[in-house]
Short mmCIF file of C-alpha atoms in Angstrom, two decimals:
data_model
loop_
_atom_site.label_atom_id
_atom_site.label_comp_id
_atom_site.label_asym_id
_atom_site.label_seq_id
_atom_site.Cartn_x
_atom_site.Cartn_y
_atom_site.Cartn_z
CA UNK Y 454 62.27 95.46 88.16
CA UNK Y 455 64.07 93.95 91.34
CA UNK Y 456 65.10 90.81 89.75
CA UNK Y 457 67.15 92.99 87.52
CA UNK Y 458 68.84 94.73 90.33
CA UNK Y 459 72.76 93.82 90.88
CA UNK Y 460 74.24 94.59 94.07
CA UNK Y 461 77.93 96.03 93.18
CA UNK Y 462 78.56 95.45 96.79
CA UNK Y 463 78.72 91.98 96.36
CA UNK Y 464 82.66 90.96 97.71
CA UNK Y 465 84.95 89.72 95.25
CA UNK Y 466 87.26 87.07 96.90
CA UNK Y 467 90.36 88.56 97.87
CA UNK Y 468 92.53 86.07 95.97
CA UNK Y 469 90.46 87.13 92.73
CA UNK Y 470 90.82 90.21 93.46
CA UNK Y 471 94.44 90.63 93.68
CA UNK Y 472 95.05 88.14 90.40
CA UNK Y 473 92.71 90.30 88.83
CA UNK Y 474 92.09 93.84 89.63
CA UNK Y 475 94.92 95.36 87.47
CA UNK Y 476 95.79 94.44 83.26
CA UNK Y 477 98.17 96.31 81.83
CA UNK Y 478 98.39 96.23 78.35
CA UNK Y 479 101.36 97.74 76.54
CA UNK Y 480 99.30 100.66 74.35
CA UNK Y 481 98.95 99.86 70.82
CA UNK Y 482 97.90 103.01 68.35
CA UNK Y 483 94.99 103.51 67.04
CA UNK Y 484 96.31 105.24 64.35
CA UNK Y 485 98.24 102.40 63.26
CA UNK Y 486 96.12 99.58 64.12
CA UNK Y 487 92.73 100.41 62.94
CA UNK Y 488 90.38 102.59 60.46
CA UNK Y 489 87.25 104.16 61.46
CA UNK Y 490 84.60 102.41 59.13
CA UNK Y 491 81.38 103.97 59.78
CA UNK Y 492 79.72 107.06 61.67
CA UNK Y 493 80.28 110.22 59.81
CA UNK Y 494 82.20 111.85 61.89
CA UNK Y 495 81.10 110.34 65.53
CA UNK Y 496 84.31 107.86 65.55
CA UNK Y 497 87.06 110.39 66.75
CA UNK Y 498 90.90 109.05 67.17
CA UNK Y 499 92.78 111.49 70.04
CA UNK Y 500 95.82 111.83 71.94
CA UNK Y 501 98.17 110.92 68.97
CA UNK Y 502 96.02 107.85 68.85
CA UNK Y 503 95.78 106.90 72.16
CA UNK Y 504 92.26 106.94 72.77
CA UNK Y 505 89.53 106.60 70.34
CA UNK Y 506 85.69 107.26 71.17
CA UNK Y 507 82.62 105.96 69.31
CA UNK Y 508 79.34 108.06 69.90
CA UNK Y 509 75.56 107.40 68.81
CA UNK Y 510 72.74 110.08 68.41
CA UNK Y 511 69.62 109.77 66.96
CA UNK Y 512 70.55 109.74 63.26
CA UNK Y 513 73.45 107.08 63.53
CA UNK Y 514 76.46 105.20 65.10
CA UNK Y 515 79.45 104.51 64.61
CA UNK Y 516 82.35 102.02 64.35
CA UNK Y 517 85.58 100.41 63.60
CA UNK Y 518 88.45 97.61 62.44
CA UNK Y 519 91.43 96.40 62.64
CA UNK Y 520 93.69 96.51 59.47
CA UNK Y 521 95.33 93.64 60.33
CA UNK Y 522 93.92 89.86 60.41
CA UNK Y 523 94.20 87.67 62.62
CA UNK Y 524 94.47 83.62 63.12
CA UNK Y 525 94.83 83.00 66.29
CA UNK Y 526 95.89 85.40 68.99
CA UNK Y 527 95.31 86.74 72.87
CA UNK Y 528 94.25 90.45 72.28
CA UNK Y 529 92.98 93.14 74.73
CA UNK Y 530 91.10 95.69 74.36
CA UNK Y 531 90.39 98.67 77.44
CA UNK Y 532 87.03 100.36 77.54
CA UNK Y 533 84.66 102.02 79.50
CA UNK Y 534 81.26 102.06 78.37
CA UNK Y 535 78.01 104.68 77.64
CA UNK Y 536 77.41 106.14 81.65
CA UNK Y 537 74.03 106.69 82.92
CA UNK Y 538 70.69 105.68 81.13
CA UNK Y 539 72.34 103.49 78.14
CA UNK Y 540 69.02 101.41 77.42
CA UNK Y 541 68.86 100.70 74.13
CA UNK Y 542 72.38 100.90 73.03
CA UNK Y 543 74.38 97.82 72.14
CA UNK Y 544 78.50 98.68 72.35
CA UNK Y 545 79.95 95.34 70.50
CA UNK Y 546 83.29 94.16 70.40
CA UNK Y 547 84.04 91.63 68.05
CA UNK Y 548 86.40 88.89 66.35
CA UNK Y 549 84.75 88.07 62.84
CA UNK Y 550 85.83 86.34 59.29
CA UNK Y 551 83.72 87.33 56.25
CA UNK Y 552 81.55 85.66 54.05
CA UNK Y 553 78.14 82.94 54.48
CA UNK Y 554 80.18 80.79 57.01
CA UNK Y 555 81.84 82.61 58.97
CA UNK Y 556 83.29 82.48 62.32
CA UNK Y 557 82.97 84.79 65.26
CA UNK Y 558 83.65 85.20 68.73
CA UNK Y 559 81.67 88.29 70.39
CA UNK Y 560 81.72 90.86 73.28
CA UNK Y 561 78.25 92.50 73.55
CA UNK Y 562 77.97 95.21 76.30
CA UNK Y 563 73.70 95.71 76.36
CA UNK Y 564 73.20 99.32 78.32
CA UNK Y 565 70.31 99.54 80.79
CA UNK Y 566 68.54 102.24 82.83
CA UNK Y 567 70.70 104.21 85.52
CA UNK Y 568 71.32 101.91 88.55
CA UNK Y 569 70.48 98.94 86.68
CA UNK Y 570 73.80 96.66 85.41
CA UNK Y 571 74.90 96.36 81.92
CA UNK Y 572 74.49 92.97 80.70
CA UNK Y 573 77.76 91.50 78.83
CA UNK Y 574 76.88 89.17 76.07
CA UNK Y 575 79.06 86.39 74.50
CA UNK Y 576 78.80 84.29 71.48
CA UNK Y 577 80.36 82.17 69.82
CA UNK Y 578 80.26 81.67 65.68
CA UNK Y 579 81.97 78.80 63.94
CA UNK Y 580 81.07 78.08 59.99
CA UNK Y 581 78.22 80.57 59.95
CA UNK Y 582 76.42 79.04 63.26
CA UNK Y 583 76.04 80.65 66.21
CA UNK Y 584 72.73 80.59 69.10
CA UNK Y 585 75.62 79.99 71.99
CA UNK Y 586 74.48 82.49 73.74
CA UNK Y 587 75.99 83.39 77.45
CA UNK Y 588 75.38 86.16 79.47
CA UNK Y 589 76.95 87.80 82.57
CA UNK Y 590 76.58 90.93 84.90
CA UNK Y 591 79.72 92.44 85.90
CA UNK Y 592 81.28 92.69 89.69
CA UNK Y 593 81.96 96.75 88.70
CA UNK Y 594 80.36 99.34 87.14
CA UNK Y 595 82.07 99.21 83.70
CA UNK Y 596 81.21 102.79 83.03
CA UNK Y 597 83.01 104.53 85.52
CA UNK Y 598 86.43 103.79 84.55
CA UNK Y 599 88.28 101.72 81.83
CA UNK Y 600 88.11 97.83 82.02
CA UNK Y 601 90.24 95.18 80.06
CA UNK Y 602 87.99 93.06 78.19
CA UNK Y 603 90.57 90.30 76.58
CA UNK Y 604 90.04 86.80 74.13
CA UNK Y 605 92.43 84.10 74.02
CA UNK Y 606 91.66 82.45 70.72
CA UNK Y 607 94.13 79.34 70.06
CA UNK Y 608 93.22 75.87 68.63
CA UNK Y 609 92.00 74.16 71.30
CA UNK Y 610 89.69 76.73 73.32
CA UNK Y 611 88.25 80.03 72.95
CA UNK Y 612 88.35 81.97 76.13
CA UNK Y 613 86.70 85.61 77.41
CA UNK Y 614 88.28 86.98 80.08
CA UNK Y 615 87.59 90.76 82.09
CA UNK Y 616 90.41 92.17 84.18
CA UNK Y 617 92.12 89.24 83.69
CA UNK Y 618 89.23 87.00 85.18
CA UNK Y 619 88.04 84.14 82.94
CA UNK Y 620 84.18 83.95 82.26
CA UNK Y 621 83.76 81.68 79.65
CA UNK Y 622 85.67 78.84 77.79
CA UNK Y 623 84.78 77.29 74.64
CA UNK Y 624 87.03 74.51 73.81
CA UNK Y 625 87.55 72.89 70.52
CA UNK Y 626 84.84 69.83 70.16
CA UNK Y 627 85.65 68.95 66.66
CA UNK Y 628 86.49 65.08 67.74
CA UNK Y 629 82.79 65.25 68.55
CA UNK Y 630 81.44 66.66 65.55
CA UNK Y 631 81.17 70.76 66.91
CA UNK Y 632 82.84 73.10 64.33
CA UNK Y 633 85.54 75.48 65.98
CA UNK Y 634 87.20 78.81 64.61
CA UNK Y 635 90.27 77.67 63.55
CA UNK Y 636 90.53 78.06 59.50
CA UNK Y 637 89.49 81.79 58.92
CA UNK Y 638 91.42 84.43 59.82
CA UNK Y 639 89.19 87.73 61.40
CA UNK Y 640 89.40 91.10 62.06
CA UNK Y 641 88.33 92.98 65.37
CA UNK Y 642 85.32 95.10 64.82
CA UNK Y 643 83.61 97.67 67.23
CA UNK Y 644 80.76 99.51 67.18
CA UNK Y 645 78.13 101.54 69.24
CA UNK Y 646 73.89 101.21 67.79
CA UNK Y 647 70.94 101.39 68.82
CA UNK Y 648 69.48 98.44 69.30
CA UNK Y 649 66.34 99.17 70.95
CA UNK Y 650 63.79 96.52 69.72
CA UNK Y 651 65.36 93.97 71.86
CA UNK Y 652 68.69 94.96 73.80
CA UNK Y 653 66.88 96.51 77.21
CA UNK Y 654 64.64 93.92 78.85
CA UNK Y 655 63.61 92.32 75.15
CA UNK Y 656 62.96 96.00 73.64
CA UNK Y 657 60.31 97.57 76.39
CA UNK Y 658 63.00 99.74 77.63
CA UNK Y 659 63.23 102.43 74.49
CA UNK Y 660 66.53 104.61 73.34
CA UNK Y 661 65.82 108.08 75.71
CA UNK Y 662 67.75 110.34 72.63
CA UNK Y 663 67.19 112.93 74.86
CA UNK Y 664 70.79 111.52 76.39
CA UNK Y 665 72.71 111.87 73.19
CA UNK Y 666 75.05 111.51 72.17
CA UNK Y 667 76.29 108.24 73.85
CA UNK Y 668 80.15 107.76 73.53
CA UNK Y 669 81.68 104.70 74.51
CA UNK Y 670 85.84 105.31 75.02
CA UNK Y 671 88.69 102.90 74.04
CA UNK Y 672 92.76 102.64 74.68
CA UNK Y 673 95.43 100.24 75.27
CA UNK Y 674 94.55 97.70 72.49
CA UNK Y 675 97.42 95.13 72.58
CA UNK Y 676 97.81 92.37 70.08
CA UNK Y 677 101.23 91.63 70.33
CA UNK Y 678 100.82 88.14 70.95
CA UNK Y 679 98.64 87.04 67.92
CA UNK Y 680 99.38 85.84 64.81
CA UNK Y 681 98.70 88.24 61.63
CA UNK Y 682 97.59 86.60 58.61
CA UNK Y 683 98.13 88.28 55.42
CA UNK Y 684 97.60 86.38 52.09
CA UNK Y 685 97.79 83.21 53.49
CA UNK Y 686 100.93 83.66 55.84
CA UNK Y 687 100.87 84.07 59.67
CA UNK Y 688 103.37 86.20 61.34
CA UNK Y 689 103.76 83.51 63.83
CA UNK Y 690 106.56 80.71 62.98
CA UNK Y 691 107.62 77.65 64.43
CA UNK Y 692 110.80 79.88 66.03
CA UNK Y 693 108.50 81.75 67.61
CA UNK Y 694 107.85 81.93 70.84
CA UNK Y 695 103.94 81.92 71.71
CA UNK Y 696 103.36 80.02 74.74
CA UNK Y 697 99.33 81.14 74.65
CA UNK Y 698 98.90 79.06 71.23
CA UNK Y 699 98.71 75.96 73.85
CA UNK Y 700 97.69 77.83 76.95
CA UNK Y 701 95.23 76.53 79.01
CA UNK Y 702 93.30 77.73 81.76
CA UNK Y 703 95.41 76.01 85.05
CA UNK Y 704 93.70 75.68 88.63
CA UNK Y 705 93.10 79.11 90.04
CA UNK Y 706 91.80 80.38 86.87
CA UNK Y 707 89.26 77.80 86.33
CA UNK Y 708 88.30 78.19 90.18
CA UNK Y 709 87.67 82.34 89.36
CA UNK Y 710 85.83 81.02 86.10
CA UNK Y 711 83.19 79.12 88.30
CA UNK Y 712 83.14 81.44 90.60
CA UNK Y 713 82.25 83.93 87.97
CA UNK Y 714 79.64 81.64 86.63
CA UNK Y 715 77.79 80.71 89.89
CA UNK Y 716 77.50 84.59 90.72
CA UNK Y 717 77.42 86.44 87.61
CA UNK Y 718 75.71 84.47 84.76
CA UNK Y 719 72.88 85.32 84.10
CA UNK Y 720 71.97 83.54 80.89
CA UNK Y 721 73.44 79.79 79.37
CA UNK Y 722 72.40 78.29 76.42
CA UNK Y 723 73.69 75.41 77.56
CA UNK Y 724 70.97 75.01 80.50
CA UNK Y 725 67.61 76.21 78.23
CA UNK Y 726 66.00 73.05 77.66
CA UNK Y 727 63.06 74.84 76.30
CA UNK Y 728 64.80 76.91 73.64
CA UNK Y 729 66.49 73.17 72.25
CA UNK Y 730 63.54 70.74 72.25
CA UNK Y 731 65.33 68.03 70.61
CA UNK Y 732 68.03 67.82 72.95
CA UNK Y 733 70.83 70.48 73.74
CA UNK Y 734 73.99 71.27 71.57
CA UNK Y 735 76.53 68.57 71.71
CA UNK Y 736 79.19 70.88 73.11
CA UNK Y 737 76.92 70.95 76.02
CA UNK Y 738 76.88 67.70 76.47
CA UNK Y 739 80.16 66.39 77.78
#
């Protein structure tokens, strides 16, 4: 299906480029920073917990969390998703509180047949509501090496960013009546499932288990400037330095955001008139 197609050749600006191309994170360890939840077996920890790899064959996934909390926080996360024929599977990469209303900020990597481009899905959750759907192709193929895939979550915006490239900002709209993330303090969850009903072009495209396992790979998670929460106290104080709890995106960023959007977005839920009938959602709005 053409309209599907993404040419990779398409030329990434050279001032993007160069602001972009290269995150380093300073390694967290796995070991340290996270327990493998789910999977029987298929979530493996390596290299003195350096790397850690989720897989997904026919009987199950597999997944993970952080032990910490957080409330607030720029974190980045390194991965390089299922090669080849990945229809069907759903890697996820997630900021979530518990509970009926919860909040949530999401990374959704939706695999696709060989030679066509993943689809990166974002959400956004605040007091259990969601349905803010945006959705991007990627400039690279995300599966041939590792990518940084990073959230800056402060009080007054929300914001994705991939190789250091913004592609989406959600600012706090509580003055006009939008609820924002800003109470609940979440871990970071990951996980690899199938997903086949509806991840690969609304759930024609079907799992091919013949493939399996899948294995998704992860390294350089870095937290260090977020705030830990733990029975009601942050690890972040008013001595602290923490210049991102007021960042803001400046010029050049929000000029690689748009250009981002014009050329990669593929899906906004603030632009489907037909899905909101009774007008669209007032963060859309202003």
């Amino acid at each position: 299906m053409a309209s599907l197609k993404l040419s990779l050749s398409f030329i990434l600006p050279i001032a993007l480029l160069a602001a972009s191309s290269l995150v380093v994170a300073s390694a967290g360890n796995f070991n340290q920073d996270f327990q493998i939840t789910w999977g029987d077996g298929r979530a493996k920890i390596l290299n003195n917990g350096e790397l850690l790899t989720l897989s997904l064959d026919k009987a199950s996934g597999s997944g993970f969390q952080s032990k910490n909390e957080y409330l607030f926080g720029k974190i980045d996360m390194q991965l390089k998703l299922v090669p080849g024929n990945s229809a069907g599977t759903v890697t996820a990469y997630y900021l979530s509180s518990k509970g009926s209303t919860w909040d949530e900020i999401d990374f959704e990597f939706l695999g696709n047949l060989s030679g066509d481009p993943y689809i990166l899905h974002t959400n956004v959750f605040s007091q259990g509501k969601g349905n803010r759907e945006q959705q991007f192709y990627l400039w690279f193929d995300p599966t041939a090496d590792f990518h940084t895939y990073s959230i800056l979550w402060n009080p007054q915006r929300i914001v994705f960013s991939v190789d250091g490239t913004p592609i989406r900002e959600f600012k706090n709209q509580e003055s006009n009546g939008v609820p924002f993330p800003k109470n609940q303090p979440m871990r970071i969850y990951s996980s690899l499932w199938n997903a086949d009903d509806w991840a690969t072009r609304g759930g024609l495209i079907k799992t091919d288990w013949s493939r399996a396992p899948f294995t998704a790979s992860y390294r350089n998670f870095n937290a260090n400037n977020a705030c830990v929460s733990s029975n009601g106290a942050s690890s972040c104080s008013s001595s602290t330095s923490n210049a991102w709890l007021s960042e803001e995106l400046d010029l050049t960023r929000q000029e690689r955001l748009r250009w981002v959007q014009k050329n990669y977005m593929i899906y906004n839920y603030c632009t489907d008139a037909k899905r909101f009938p009774q007008g669209l959602p007032t963060e859309c709005k202003s």
